[in-house]
Amino acid sequence: MGEYYAFDGHGFDVQKAGTALAALLRDPSLGRVWLILDRETPDRAIPNGEVPVGYIVICFGYSLEWLGRDAFVDEFYLRENYRGRGWGRKTLAFVEEAARALGVRTLHLEVVEQNTSALDFYRRLGFKEHSGTFLSKWIAKDFSKPRGRSGH
């Protein structure tokens, strides 16, 4: 997670991130997490030889506008040397099928403006931009969120 947060400029606190991830892993009604493994280029130093190359997380919601259960691709990270080689396309095809099987009708995602290659990639896969603006407000009073490069 730390690699992804540094890449996109998100604030990262390993303990808080670990707590949030553990809650998601414990409760499948919240979403799903998949580790992306390279089984074609085994590494003898790793048990089973499968090299972790990234991960993807979807979190479930429900929307009247989107006519039912939807999911947010909350995090999607591939290590740099695996980008542009079909791993992202294969991963999202897998996630779309898994989400459909879980009753999800729509997938949403957010991309930082500076990541133009990711924007182009998602557009090619059929994701569409909206005319609205995505807004967030941190409302937890007992838990602070680490600040990223953009200030949130």
PDB file of C-alpha atoms in Angstrom, residues 1 12-19 146:
ATOM      1  CA  MET A   1       0.000   0.000   0.000  1.00  0.00           C
ATOM      2  CA  PHE A  12      -0.144   7.215   4.478  1.00  0.00           C
ATOM      3  CA  ASP A  13      -0.076   6.002   8.064  1.00  0.00           C
ATOM      4  CA  VAL A  14       0.825   2.306   8.153  1.00  0.00           C
ATOM      5  CA  GLN A  15      -1.091   1.621  11.385  1.00  0.00           C
ATOM      6  CA  LYS A  16      -4.285   3.384  10.270  1.00  0.00           C
ATOM      7  CA  ALA A  17      -4.113   1.840   6.792  1.00  0.00           C
ATOM      8  CA  GLY A  18      -3.591  -1.591   8.350  1.00  0.00           C
ATOM      9  CA  THR A  19      -6.625  -1.127  10.594  1.00  0.00           C
ATOM     10  CA  PRO A 146      -3.059  11.541   7.017  1.00  0.00           C
TER      11      PRO A 146
END
